Amino acid sequence: MALPLATTFLLFVAFLLLLLVSVSLPIAKSIWLFVIGSEVEIGSGLVQARANGEVKFGVWGYCISAIEARALGITQSIPGECSSPRLGYKIDDRVASIFNATGNNDILDVINRALTFVLVLHPIACALTFLALLFALFLVFRPGKGRITSILVTIITLLAALLTTLVFIIDIVLVQVVKSRLKSATEGNAYAQWGPIPWMTLGAAMALWIATVMSCLGIFRGRRKRTERY
């Protein structure tokens, strides 16, 4: 009974993490994939203008921070805003201008295509984990009557672990590519940093791999008990 309970708990933890990732920014504003920011200076001496701002990217959209512009000792702030949550989104020149990449189709294409790909994979991993969790709960409440269910839990959990690991790798590679392209495209005036999503995905992947091992142990233990019985 201990192994099914432990497997179910790990699946629940993984599902909760992936669910939070799947409803990230702009729905859950504290969870994002990566952030791009910049501080641009124009002119020198008394005739100097400076502006800074950030754009945070999530699974369903992006949020622009408040933009501060300073010139001749006068500071003006433009309120931040978020895009509407939708399936697939495209970065326009207004957002690109914040990190000084307007007209740079190379970096914009990388971000647009990668985010669309990631958008699809995160919810799929979450759905697979939820399905495995349902079967695991069945085993907890109906112990000893689910040999096929145990095998299904192991297979689905393994698939979820593989997909979640793949998503984590894609998240890391995506941000690394964006950082590299951004540095060359903006001459170091912009930066990119990881958000909570990659590390939450990593935590879910670790929980899923441990749950897979425990589920396999449960199958072997059940088979051993049936062999000793006969």
Short mmCIF file of C-alpha atoms in Angstrom, two decimals, residues 31 69 112:
data_model
loop_
_atom_site.label_atom_id
_atom_site.label_comp_id
_atom_site.label_asym_id
_atom_site.label_seq_id
_atom_site.Cartn_x
_atom_site.Cartn_y
_atom_site.Cartn_z
CA ILE A 31 4.90 32.41 -13.26
CA ALA A 69 11.83 57.29 -19.59
CA ASN A 112 7.59 33.28 -31.85
#
